[in-house]
């Protein structure tokens, strides 16, 4: 079967760095997405990786290793507003998205 | 600002009632999707549509139907609501084509409680 694994919850301190991991086993691969979802709000797009390596976008970076079925989202200079759930999703060979259950990130002052 | 608008944020219905969840997007997107989101689970695809009057079953279509009479509107219908359909329902849209990122834009969600 197809599976996306990410930690259920993480805690970090304001100003610090946190890495949220995502491992996947899917039927084919056509890209990996990270979305951010604040409580009670819509998920919003953060990043897209289709080739191996690091994609940097401001304080957020996303890394992909296709051979290892692994990605991480790196958040630097954490701010209280970064408290949210972070959703990892992989597009399979049928171009359908398979979603992880999300990682709830709690930022403490 | 581009938007996906879901008509109801919160609904409470009784078992057996017919429920309509409406979704409208103003981005002229070809693709529209209905997901449900439950604690501890990833988003699960109910139905999707790549064009007007076109619909495809997702992973969990049982107990649901959809309608897409106009490009901008995608409706989810629960013919006879059951308690196990209590959930958060998310509508999303994206531009057409299989290549590229085809990023999803989500609505704010409709939280349905079936008593």
JSON list of C-alpha atoms in Angstrom, two decimals:
[
{"chain": "A", "resi": 1, "resn": "UNK", "atom": "CA", "xyz": [0.00, 0.00, 0.00]},
{"chain": "A", "resi": 2, "resn": "UNK", "atom": "CA", "xyz": [0.90, 3.64, -0.16]},
{"chain": "A", "resi": 3, "resn": "UNK", "atom": "CA", "xyz": [2.08, 5.36, 2.99]},
{"chain": "A", "resi": 4, "resn": "UNK", "atom": "CA", "xyz": [3.32, 8.74, 4.16]},
{"chain": "A", "resi": 5, "resn": "UNK", "atom": "CA", "xyz": [4.86, 8.99, 7.64]},
{"chain": "A", "resi": 6, "resn": "UNK", "atom": "CA", "xyz": [5.53, 12.15, 9.58]},
{"chain": "A", "resi": 7, "resn": "UNK", "atom": "CA", "xyz": [5.76, 12.82, 13.32]},
{"chain": "A", "resi": 8, "resn": "UNK", "atom": "CA", "xyz": [2.46, 13.61, 15.00]},
{"chain": "A", "resi": 9, "resn": "UNK", "atom": "CA", "xyz": [3.70, 16.53, 17.05]},
{"chain": "A", "resi": 10, "resn": "UNK", "atom": "CA", "xyz": [6.87, 18.54, 17.61]},
{"chain": "A", "resi": 11, "resn": "UNK", "atom": "CA", "xyz": [7.77, 21.36, 19.98]},
{"chain": "A", "resi": 12, "resn": "UNK", "atom": "CA", "xyz": [10.38, 24.05, 19.36]},
{"chain": "A", "resi": 13, "resn": "UNK", "atom": "CA", "xyz": [11.45, 27.37, 20.80]},
{"chain": "A", "resi": 14, "resn": "UNK", "atom": "CA", "xyz": [10.92, 30.77, 19.23]},
{"chain": "A", "resi": 15, "resn": "UNK", "atom": "CA", "xyz": [14.01, 31.81, 17.28]},
{"chain": "A", "resi": 16, "resn": "UNK", "atom": "CA", "xyz": [15.29, 28.25, 16.91]},
{"chain": "A", "resi": 17, "resn": "UNK", "atom": "CA", "xyz": [15.41, 25.86, 13.93]},
{"chain": "A", "resi": 18, "resn": "UNK", "atom": "CA", "xyz": [13.19, 22.81, 13.50]},
{"chain": "A", "resi": 19, "resn": "UNK", "atom": "CA", "xyz": [13.23, 20.00, 10.94]},
{"chain": "A", "resi": 20, "resn": "UNK", "atom": "CA", "xyz": [10.04, 18.10, 10.15]},
{"chain": "A", "resi": 21, "resn": "UNK", "atom": "CA", "xyz": [10.65, 14.77, 8.44]},
{"chain": "A", "resi": 22, "resn": "UNK", "atom": "CA", "xyz": [8.47, 12.94, 5.96]},
{"chain": "A", "resi": 23, "resn": "UNK", "atom": "CA", "xyz": [9.09, 9.43, 4.63]},
{"chain": "A", "resi": 24, "resn": "UNK", "atom": "CA", "xyz": [7.00, 7.90, 1.89]},
{"chain": "A", "resi": 25, "resn": "UNK", "atom": "CA", "xyz": [6.28, 4.66, 0.07]},
{"chain": "A", "resi": 26, "resn": "UNK", "atom": "CA", "xyz": [4.15, 5.26, -2.98]},
{"chain": "A", "resi": 27, "resn": "UNK", "atom": "CA", "xyz": [3.38, 3.77, -6.36]},
{"chain": "A", "resi": 28, "resn": "UNK", "atom": "CA", "xyz": [5.61, 6.02, -8.40]},
{"chain": "A", "resi": 29, "resn": "UNK", "atom": "CA", "xyz": [6.65, 9.58, -7.69]},
{"chain": "A", "resi": 30, "resn": "UNK", "atom": "CA", "xyz": [5.72, 12.82, -9.41]},
{"chain": "A", "resi": 31, "resn": "UNK", "atom": "CA", "xyz": [6.55, 15.41, -6.81]},
{"chain": "A", "resi": 32, "resn": "UNK", "atom": "CA", "xyz": [6.33, 16.11, -3.09]},
{"chain": "A", "resi": 33, "resn": "UNK", "atom": "CA", "xyz": [4.45, 18.98, -1.50]},
{"chain": "A", "resi": 34, "resn": "UNK", "atom": "CA", "xyz": [4.45, 20.68, 1.88]},
{"chain": "A", "resi": 35, "resn": "UNK", "atom": "CA", "xyz": [1.42, 22.61, 3.07]},
{"chain": "A", "resi": 36, "resn": "UNK", "atom": "CA", "xyz": [0.90, 24.65, 6.22]},
{"chain": "A", "resi": 37, "resn": "UNK", "atom": "CA", "xyz": [-2.42, 24.58, 8.06]},
{"chain": "A", "resi": 38, "resn": "UNK", "atom": "CA", "xyz": [-3.22, 26.87, 10.96]},
{"chain": "A", "resi": 39, "resn": "UNK", "atom": "CA", "xyz": [-5.91, 25.62, 13.31]},
{"chain": "A", "resi": 40, "resn": "UNK", "atom": "CA", "xyz": [-9.35, 26.13, 11.81]},
{"chain": "A", "resi": 41, "resn": "UNK", "atom": "CA", "xyz": [-7.97, 27.41, 8.52]},
{"chain": "A", "resi": 42, "resn": "UNK", "atom": "CA", "xyz": [-7.33, 26.15, 5.01]},
{"chain": "A", "resi": 43, "resn": "UNK", "atom": "CA", "xyz": [-4.06, 24.43, 4.16]},
{"chain": "A", "resi": 44, "resn": "UNK", "atom": "CA", "xyz": [-1.75, 26.74, 2.19]},
{"chain": "A", "resi": 45, "resn": "UNK", "atom": "CA", "xyz": [1.04, 25.73, -0.15]},
{"chain": "A", "resi": 46, "resn": "UNK", "atom": "CA", "xyz": [4.62, 26.01, 1.11]},
{"chain": "A", "resi": 47, "resn": "UNK", "atom": "CA", "xyz": [6.90, 24.08, -1.24]},
{"chain": "A", "resi": 48, "resn": "UNK", "atom": "CA", "xyz": [7.21, 21.61, -4.09]},
{"chain": "A", "resi": 49, "resn": "UNK", "atom": "CA", "xyz": [10.14, 19.26, -4.77]},
{"chain": "A", "resi": 50, "resn": "UNK", "atom": "CA", "xyz": [10.41, 16.98, -7.77]},
{"chain": "A", "resi": 51, "resn": "UNK", "atom": "CA", "xyz": [14.19, 16.67, -8.06]},
{"chain": "A", "resi": 52, "resn": "UNK", "atom": "CA", "xyz": [16.65, 15.70, -5.34]},
{"chain": "A", "resi": 53, "resn": "UNK", "atom": "CA", "xyz": [18.12, 18.49, -3.31]},
{"chain": "A", "resi": 54, "resn": "UNK", "atom": "CA", "xyz": [17.23, 21.53, -1.30]},
{"chain": "A", "resi": 55, "resn": "UNK", "atom": "CA", "xyz": [14.71, 24.21, -2.24]},
{"chain": "A", "resi": 56, "resn": "UNK", "atom": "CA", "xyz": [15.03, 27.38, -0.20]},
{"chain": "A", "resi": 57, "resn": "UNK", "atom": "CA", "xyz": [12.30, 29.95, 0.19]},
{"chain": "A", "resi": 58, "resn": "UNK", "atom": "CA", "xyz": [13.01, 32.55, 2.84]},
{"chain": "A", "resi": 59, "resn": "UNK", "atom": "CA", "xyz": [12.95, 31.02, 6.32]},
{"chain": "A", "resi": 60, "resn": "UNK", "atom": "CA", "xyz": [11.59, 27.74, 4.95]},
{"chain": "A", "resi": 61, "resn": "UNK", "atom": "CA", "xyz": [13.54, 25.10, 3.04]},
{"chain": "A", "resi": 62, "resn": "UNK", "atom": "CA", "xyz": [12.48, 21.70, 1.76]},
{"chain": "A", "resi": 63, "resn": "UNK", "atom": "CA", "xyz": [14.76, 18.78, 0.94]},
{"chain": "A", "resi": 64, "resn": "UNK", "atom": "CA", "xyz": [14.09, 15.68, -1.12]},
{"chain": "A", "resi": 65, "resn": "UNK", "atom": "CA", "xyz": [15.90, 12.37, -1.58]},
{"chain": "A", "resi": 66, "resn": "UNK", "atom": "CA", "xyz": [13.95, 10.19, -4.02]},
{"chain": "A", "resi": 67, "resn": "UNK", "atom": "CA", "xyz": [16.24, 7.18, -3.55]},
{"chain": "A", "resi": 68, "resn": "UNK", "atom": "CA", "xyz": [15.53, 7.22, 0.19]},
{"chain": "A", "resi": 69, "resn": "UNK", "atom": "CA", "xyz": [11.85, 8.14, -0.05]},
{"chain": "A", "resi": 70, "resn": "UNK", "atom": "CA", "xyz": [12.54, 11.01, 2.29]},
{"chain": "A", "resi": 71, "resn": "UNK", "atom": "CA", "xyz": [11.90, 14.71, 2.62]},
{"chain": "A", "resi": 72, "resn": "UNK", "atom": "CA", "xyz": [12.21, 17.29, 5.32]},
{"chain": "A", "resi": 73, "resn": "UNK", "atom": "CA", "xyz": [10.91, 20.78, 5.88]},
{"chain": "A", "resi": 74, "resn": "UNK", "atom": "CA", "xyz": [13.34, 23.08, 7.66]},
{"chain": "A", "resi": 75, "resn": "UNK", "atom": "CA", "xyz": [12.03, 26.15, 9.43]},
{"chain": "A", "resi": 76, "resn": "UNK", "atom": "CA", "xyz": [14.56, 28.73, 10.61]},
{"chain": "A", "resi": 77, "resn": "UNK", "atom": "CA", "xyz": [14.22, 31.67, 12.99]},
{"chain": "A", "resi": 78, "resn": "UNK", "atom": "CA", "xyz": [10.98, 30.29, 14.31]},
{"chain": "A", "resi": 79, "resn": "UNK", "atom": "CA", "xyz": [8.19, 32.73, 15.05]},
{"chain": "A", "resi": 80, "resn": "UNK", "atom": "CA", "xyz": [5.07, 32.19, 17.13]},
{"chain": "A", "resi": 81, "resn": "UNK", "atom": "CA", "xyz": [2.99, 32.40, 13.95]},
{"chain": "A", "resi": 82, "resn": "UNK", "atom": "CA", "xyz": [4.73, 29.25, 12.69]},
{"chain": "A", "resi": 83, "resn": "UNK", "atom": "CA", "xyz": [2.65, 27.25, 15.17]},
{"chain": "A", "resi": 84, "resn": "UNK", "atom": "CA", "xyz": [0.57, 25.15, 12.78]},
{"chain": "A", "resi": 85, "resn": "UNK", "atom": "CA", "xyz": [0.23, 21.72, 11.28]},
{"chain": "A", "resi": 86, "resn": "UNK", "atom": "CA", "xyz": [2.54, 20.86, 8.40]},
{"chain": "A", "resi": 87, "resn": "UNK", "atom": "CA", "xyz": [1.21, 18.42, 5.81]},
{"chain": "A", "resi": 88, "resn": "UNK", "atom": "CA", "xyz": [3.41, 16.32, 3.53]},
{"chain": "A", "resi": 89, "resn": "UNK", "atom": "CA", "xyz": [1.87, 14.99, 0.32]},
{"chain": "A", "resi": 90, "resn": "UNK", "atom": "CA", "xyz": [3.31, 12.90, -2.53]},
{"chain": "A", "resi": 91, "resn": "UNK", "atom": "CA", "xyz": [1.92, 12.74, -6.05]},
{"chain": "A", "resi": 92, "resn": "UNK", "atom": "CA", "xyz": [1.97, 9.17, -7.26]},
{"chain": "A", "resi": 93, "resn": "UNK", "atom": "CA", "xyz": [2.27, 7.62, -10.73]},
{"chain": "A", "resi": 94, "resn": "UNK", "atom": "CA", "xyz": [-1.42, 8.37, -11.38]},
{"chain": "A", "resi": 95, "resn": "UNK", "atom": "CA", "xyz": [-0.87, 12.01, -10.42]},
{"chain": "A", "resi": 96, "resn": "UNK", "atom": "CA", "xyz": [-3.00, 11.54, -7.33]},
{"chain": "A", "resi": 97, "resn": "UNK", "atom": "CA", "xyz": [-1.91, 13.10, -4.04]},
{"chain": "A", "resi": 98, "resn": "UNK", "atom": "CA", "xyz": [-1.24, 10.84, -1.06]},
{"chain": "A", "resi": 99, "resn": "UNK", "atom": "CA", "xyz": [-1.28, 12.79, 2.21]},
{"chain": "A", "resi": 100, "resn": "UNK", "atom": "CA", "xyz": [0.45, 12.32, 5.52]},
{"chain": "A", "resi": 101, "resn": "UNK", "atom": "CA", "xyz": [-1.53, 12.87, 8.71]},
{"chain": "A", "resi": 102, "resn": "UNK", "atom": "CA", "xyz": [0.35, 16.10, 9.39]},
{"chain": "A", "resi": 103, "resn": "UNK", "atom": "CA", "xyz": [2.79, 17.28, 12.04]},
{"chain": "A", "resi": 104, "resn": "UNK", "atom": "CA", "xyz": [1.51, 19.70, 14.66]},
{"chain": "A", "resi": 105, "resn": "UNK", "atom": "CA", "xyz": [4.29, 22.16, 15.47]},
{"chain": "A", "resi": 106, "resn": "UNK", "atom": "CA", "xyz": [4.09, 23.97, 18.79]},
{"chain": "A", "resi": 107, "resn": "UNK", "atom": "CA", "xyz": [6.31, 27.02, 19.25]},
{"chain": "A", "resi": 108, "resn": "UNK", "atom": "CA", "xyz": [7.13, 28.08, 22.81]},
{"chain": "A", "resi": 109, "resn": "UNK", "atom": "CA", "xyz": [8.47, 31.51, 23.78]},
{"chain": "B", "resi": 1, "resn": "UNK", "atom": "CA", "xyz": [-6.82, 37.67, -3.89]},
{"chain": "B", "resi": 2, "resn": "UNK", "atom": "CA", "xyz": [-7.70, 34.27, -5.31]},
{"chain": "B", "resi": 3, "resn": "UNK", "atom": "CA", "xyz": [-10.27, 32.36, -3.39]},
{"chain": "B", "resi": 4, "resn": "UNK", "atom": "CA", "xyz": [-12.05, 29.12, -2.84]},
{"chain": "B", "resi": 5, "resn": "UNK", "atom": "CA", "xyz": [-15.22, 29.76, -0.91]},
{"chain": "B", "resi": 6, "resn": "UNK", "atom": "CA", "xyz": [-17.18, 27.12, 0.94]},
{"chain": "B", "resi": 7, "resn": "UNK", "atom": "CA", "xyz": [-20.70, 28.20, 1.71]},
{"chain": "B", "resi": 8, "resn": "UNK", "atom": "CA", "xyz": [-21.00, 26.85, 5.24]},
{"chain": "B", "resi": 9, "resn": "UNK", "atom": "CA", "xyz": [-18.32, 26.80, 7.93]},
{"chain": "B", "resi": 10, "resn": "UNK", "atom": "CA", "xyz": [-20.35, 24.81, 10.45]},
{"chain": "B", "resi": 11, "resn": "UNK", "atom": "CA", "xyz": [-23.35, 22.54, 9.92]},
{"chain": "B", "resi": 12, "resn": "UNK", "atom": "CA", "xyz": [-25.29, 20.29, 12.26]},
{"chain": "B", "resi": 13, "resn": "UNK", "atom": "CA", "xyz": [-27.56, 17.73, 10.62]},
{"chain": "B", "resi": 14, "resn": "UNK", "atom": "CA", "xyz": [-29.58, 14.72, 11.70]},
{"chain": "B", "resi": 15, "resn": "UNK", "atom": "CA", "xyz": [-29.01, 11.16, 10.55]},
{"chain": "B", "resi": 16, "resn": "UNK", "atom": "CA", "xyz": [-30.79, 10.54, 7.26]},
{"chain": "B", "resi": 17, "resn": "UNK", "atom": "CA", "xyz": [-30.91, 14.17, 6.16]},
{"chain": "B", "resi": 18, "resn": "UNK", "atom": "CA", "xyz": [-29.68, 15.21, 2.73]},
{"chain": "B", "resi": 19, "resn": "UNK", "atom": "CA", "xyz": [-26.74, 17.58, 2.97]},
{"chain": "B", "resi": 20, "resn": "UNK", "atom": "CA", "xyz": [-25.35, 19.94, 0.35]},
{"chain": "B", "resi": 21, "resn": "UNK", "atom": "CA", "xyz": [-21.87, 21.43, 0.64]},
{"chain": "B", "resi": 22, "resn": "UNK", "atom": "CA", "xyz": [-21.16, 24.14, -1.88]},
{"chain": "B", "resi": 23, "resn": "UNK", "atom": "CA", "xyz": [-17.79, 25.28, -3.16]},
{"chain": "B", "resi": 24, "resn": "UNK", "atom": "CA", "xyz": [-17.03, 28.15, -5.52]},
{"chain": "B", "resi": 25, "resn": "UNK", "atom": "CA", "xyz": [-13.64, 29.23, -6.92]},
{"chain": "B", "resi": 26, "resn": "UNK", "atom": "CA", "xyz": [-12.85, 32.44, -8.76]},
{"chain": "B", "resi": 27, "resn": "UNK", "atom": "CA", "xyz": [-9.55, 31.42, -10.37]},
{"chain": "B", "resi": 28, "resn": "UNK", "atom": "CA", "xyz": [-10.96, 29.81, -13.53]},
{"chain": "B", "resi": 29, "resn": "UNK", "atom": "CA", "xyz": [-9.38, 26.53, -12.43]},
{"chain": "B", "resi": 30, "resn": "UNK", "atom": "CA", "xyz": [-10.20, 23.37, -14.37]},
{"chain": "B", "resi": 31, "resn": "UNK", "atom": "CA", "xyz": [-9.71, 20.96, -11.46]},
{"chain": "B", "resi": 32, "resn": "UNK", "atom": "CA", "xyz": [-11.77, 20.80, -8.30]},
{"chain": "B", "resi": 33, "resn": "UNK", "atom": "CA", "xyz": [-11.59, 18.38, -5.40]},
{"chain": "B", "resi": 34, "resn": "UNK", "atom": "CA", "xyz": [-13.46, 17.37, -2.26]},
{"chain": "B", "resi": 35, "resn": "UNK", "atom": "CA", "xyz": [-11.50, 15.99, 0.68]},
{"chain": "B", "resi": 36, "resn": "UNK", "atom": "CA", "xyz": [-12.40, 15.04, 4.20]},
{"chain": "B", "resi": 37, "resn": "UNK", "atom": "CA", "xyz": [-10.01, 15.64, 7.06]},
{"chain": "B", "resi": 38, "resn": "UNK", "atom": "CA", "xyz": [-10.18, 13.58, 10.24]},
{"chain": "B", "resi": 39, "resn": "UNK", "atom": "CA", "xyz": [-7.85, 13.66, 13.27]},
{"chain": "B", "resi": 40, "resn": "UNK", "atom": "CA", "xyz": [-4.85, 11.37, 12.91]},
{"chain": "B", "resi": 41, "resn": "UNK", "atom": "CA", "xyz": [-5.50, 10.72, 9.22]},
{"chain": "B", "resi": 42, "resn": "UNK", "atom": "CA", "xyz": [-4.22, 12.34, 6.08]},
{"chain": "B", "resi": 43, "resn": "UNK", "atom": "CA", "xyz": [-6.59, 14.13, 3.77]},
{"chain": "B", "resi": 44, "resn": "UNK", "atom": "CA", "xyz": [-8.76, 11.62, 1.96]},
{"chain": "B", "resi": 45, "resn": "UNK", "atom": "CA", "xyz": [-10.08, 12.32, -1.52]},
{"chain": "B", "resi": 46, "resn": "UNK", "atom": "CA", "xyz": [-13.82, 11.85, -1.95]},
{"chain": "B", "resi": 47, "resn": "UNK", "atom": "CA", "xyz": [-14.42, 13.03, -5.52]},
{"chain": "B", "resi": 48, "resn": "UNK", "atom": "CA", "xyz": [-12.72, 15.22, -8.07]},
{"chain": "B", "resi": 49, "resn": "UNK", "atom": "CA", "xyz": [-13.52, 16.86, -11.36]},
{"chain": "B", "resi": 50, "resn": "UNK", "atom": "CA", "xyz": [-11.30, 17.90, -14.25]},
{"chain": "B", "resi": 51, "resn": "UNK", "atom": "CA", "xyz": [-14.01, 19.62, -16.24]},
{"chain": "B", "resi": 52, "resn": "UNK", "atom": "CA", "xyz": [-17.59, 20.79, -16.20]},
{"chain": "B", "resi": 53, "resn": "UNK", "atom": "CA", "xyz": [-20.09, 17.93, -15.88]},
{"chain": "B", "resi": 54, "resn": "UNK", "atom": "CA", "xyz": [-17.21, 15.55, -15.31]},
{"chain": "B", "resi": 55, "resn": "UNK", "atom": "CA", "xyz": [-16.55, 13.68, -12.07]},
{"chain": "B", "resi": 56, "resn": "UNK", "atom": "CA", "xyz": [-14.24, 10.95, -10.88]},
{"chain": "B", "resi": 57, "resn": "UNK", "atom": "CA", "xyz": [-14.36, 8.88, -7.71]},
{"chain": "B", "resi": 58, "resn": "UNK", "atom": "CA", "xyz": [-11.60, 9.35, -5.22]},
{"chain": "B", "resi": 59, "resn": "UNK", "atom": "CA", "xyz": [-10.56, 6.99, -2.46]},
{"chain": "B", "resi": 60, "resn": "UNK", "atom": "CA", "xyz": [-13.74, 7.16, -0.33]},
{"chain": "B", "resi": 61, "resn": "UNK", "atom": "CA", "xyz": [-16.74, 8.00, -2.55]},
{"chain": "B", "resi": 62, "resn": "UNK", "atom": "CA", "xyz": [-19.26, 5.77, -0.76]},
{"chain": "B", "resi": 63, "resn": "UNK", "atom": "CA", "xyz": [-22.16, 7.74, 0.65]},
{"chain": "B", "resi": 64, "resn": "UNK", "atom": "CA", "xyz": [-21.32, 10.85, -1.38]},
{"chain": "B", "resi": 65, "resn": "UNK", "atom": "CA", "xyz": [-22.10, 12.29, -4.78]},
{"chain": "B", "resi": 66, "resn": "UNK", "atom": "CA", "xyz": [-21.02, 15.47, -6.53]},
{"chain": "B", "resi": 67, "resn": "UNK", "atom": "CA", "xyz": [-22.24, 17.93, -9.11]},
{"chain": "B", "resi": 68, "resn": "UNK", "atom": "CA", "xyz": [-20.32, 20.26, -11.37]},
{"chain": "B", "resi": 69, "resn": "UNK", "atom": "CA", "xyz": [-22.73, 22.14, -13.59]},
{"chain": "B", "resi": 70, "resn": "UNK", "atom": "CA", "xyz": [-20.51, 25.20, -13.91]},
{"chain": "B", "resi": 71, "resn": "UNK", "atom": "CA", "xyz": [-16.74, 25.50, -14.01]},
{"chain": "B", "resi": 72, "resn": "UNK", "atom": "CA", "xyz": [-16.52, 27.56, -10.87]},
{"chain": "B", "resi": 73, "resn": "UNK", "atom": "CA", "xyz": [-18.85, 25.48, -8.69]},
{"chain": "B", "resi": 74, "resn": "UNK", "atom": "CA", "xyz": [-18.39, 21.98, -7.27]},
{"chain": "B", "resi": 75, "resn": "UNK", "atom": "CA", "xyz": [-20.99, 20.62, -4.88]},
{"chain": "B", "resi": 76, "resn": "UNK", "atom": "CA", "xyz": [-20.72, 17.69, -2.52]},
{"chain": "B", "resi": 77, "resn": "UNK", "atom": "CA", "xyz": [-23.94, 15.88, -1.64]},
{"chain": "B", "resi": 78, "resn": "UNK", "atom": "CA", "xyz": [-24.57, 13.48, 1.20]},
{"chain": "B", "resi": 79, "resn": "UNK", "atom": "CA", "xyz": [-27.76, 11.70, 0.14]},
{"chain": "B", "resi": 80, "resn": "UNK", "atom": "CA", "xyz": [-28.52, 10.35, 3.61]},
{"chain": "B", "resi": 81, "resn": "UNK", "atom": "CA", "xyz": [-26.16, 11.63, 6.27]},
{"chain": "B", "resi": 82, "resn": "UNK", "atom": "CA", "xyz": [-24.75, 9.19, 8.79]},
{"chain": "B", "resi": 83, "resn": "UNK", "atom": "CA", "xyz": [-22.82, 9.77, 12.01]},
{"chain": "B", "resi": 84, "resn": "UNK", "atom": "CA", "xyz": [-19.61, 8.42, 10.46]},
{"chain": "B", "resi": 85, "resn": "UNK", "atom": "CA", "xyz": [-19.73, 11.32, 8.02]},
{"chain": "B", "resi": 86, "resn": "UNK", "atom": "CA", "xyz": [-19.10, 13.77, 10.84]},
{"chain": "B", "resi": 87, "resn": "UNK", "atom": "CA", "xyz": [-15.90, 15.43, 9.65]},
{"chain": "B", "resi": 88, "resn": "UNK", "atom": "CA", "xyz": [-14.18, 18.49, 8.24]},
{"chain": "B", "resi": 89, "resn": "UNK", "atom": "CA", "xyz": [-14.76, 18.78, 4.51]},
{"chain": "B", "resi": 90, "resn": "UNK", "atom": "CA", "xyz": [-12.24, 20.67, 2.42]},
{"chain": "B", "resi": 91, "resn": "UNK", "atom": "CA", "xyz": [-12.77, 21.84, -1.14]},
{"chain": "B", "resi": 92, "resn": "UNK", "atom": "CA", "xyz": [-9.76, 22.63, -3.33]},
{"chain": "B", "resi": 93, "resn": "UNK", "atom": "CA", "xyz": [-9.02, 23.69, -6.88]},
{"chain": "B", "resi": 94, "resn": "UNK", "atom": "CA", "xyz": [-6.00, 23.73, -9.17]},
{"chain": "B", "resi": 95, "resn": "UNK", "atom": "CA", "xyz": [-5.12, 24.66, -12.71]},
{"chain": "B", "resi": 96, "resn": "UNK", "atom": "CA", "xyz": [-5.22, 21.97, -15.39]},
{"chain": "B", "resi": 97, "resn": "UNK", "atom": "CA", "xyz": [-2.55, 19.67, -16.79]},
{"chain": "B", "resi": 98, "resn": "UNK", "atom": "CA", "xyz": [-0.64, 16.81, -15.22]},
{"chain": "B", "resi": 99, "resn": "UNK", "atom": "CA", "xyz": [2.79, 18.38, -15.30]},
{"chain": "B", "resi": 100, "resn": "UNK", "atom": "CA", "xyz": [4.15, 21.04, -13.04]},
{"chain": "B", "resi": 101, "resn": "UNK", "atom": "CA", "xyz": [3.25, 21.68, -9.46]},
{"chain": "B", "resi": 102, "resn": "UNK", "atom": "CA", "xyz": [-0.51, 22.18, -9.93]},
{"chain": "B", "resi": 103, "resn": "UNK", "atom": "CA", "xyz": [-0.72, 23.63, -6.47]},
{"chain": "B", "resi": 104, "resn": "UNK", "atom": "CA", "xyz": [-4.01, 23.18, -4.65]},
{"chain": "B", "resi": 105, "resn": "UNK", "atom": "CA", "xyz": [-5.85, 26.19, -3.29]},
{"chain": "B", "resi": 106, "resn": "UNK", "atom": "CA", "xyz": [-8.12, 25.17, -0.46]},
{"chain": "B", "resi": 107, "resn": "UNK", "atom": "CA", "xyz": [-11.28, 26.59, 0.98]},
{"chain": "B", "resi": 108, "resn": "UNK", "atom": "CA", "xyz": [-11.54, 27.23, 4.72]},
{"chain": "B", "resi": 109, "resn": "UNK", "atom": "CA", "xyz": [-13.48, 24.03, 5.28]},
{"chain": "B", "resi": 110, "resn": "UNK", "atom": "CA", "xyz": [-16.97, 22.98, 6.32]},
{"chain": "B", "resi": 111, "resn": "UNK", "atom": "CA", "xyz": [-17.25, 21.24, 9.66]},
{"chain": "B", "resi": 112, "resn": "UNK", "atom": "CA", "xyz": [-20.21, 18.87, 9.54]},
{"chain": "B", "resi": 113, "resn": "UNK", "atom": "CA", "xyz": [-21.66, 17.21, 12.61]},
{"chain": "B", "resi": 114, "resn": "UNK", "atom": "CA", "xyz": [-24.25, 14.48, 12.07]},
{"chain": "B", "resi": 115, "resn": "UNK", "atom": "CA", "xyz": [-26.34, 13.64, 15.14]}
]
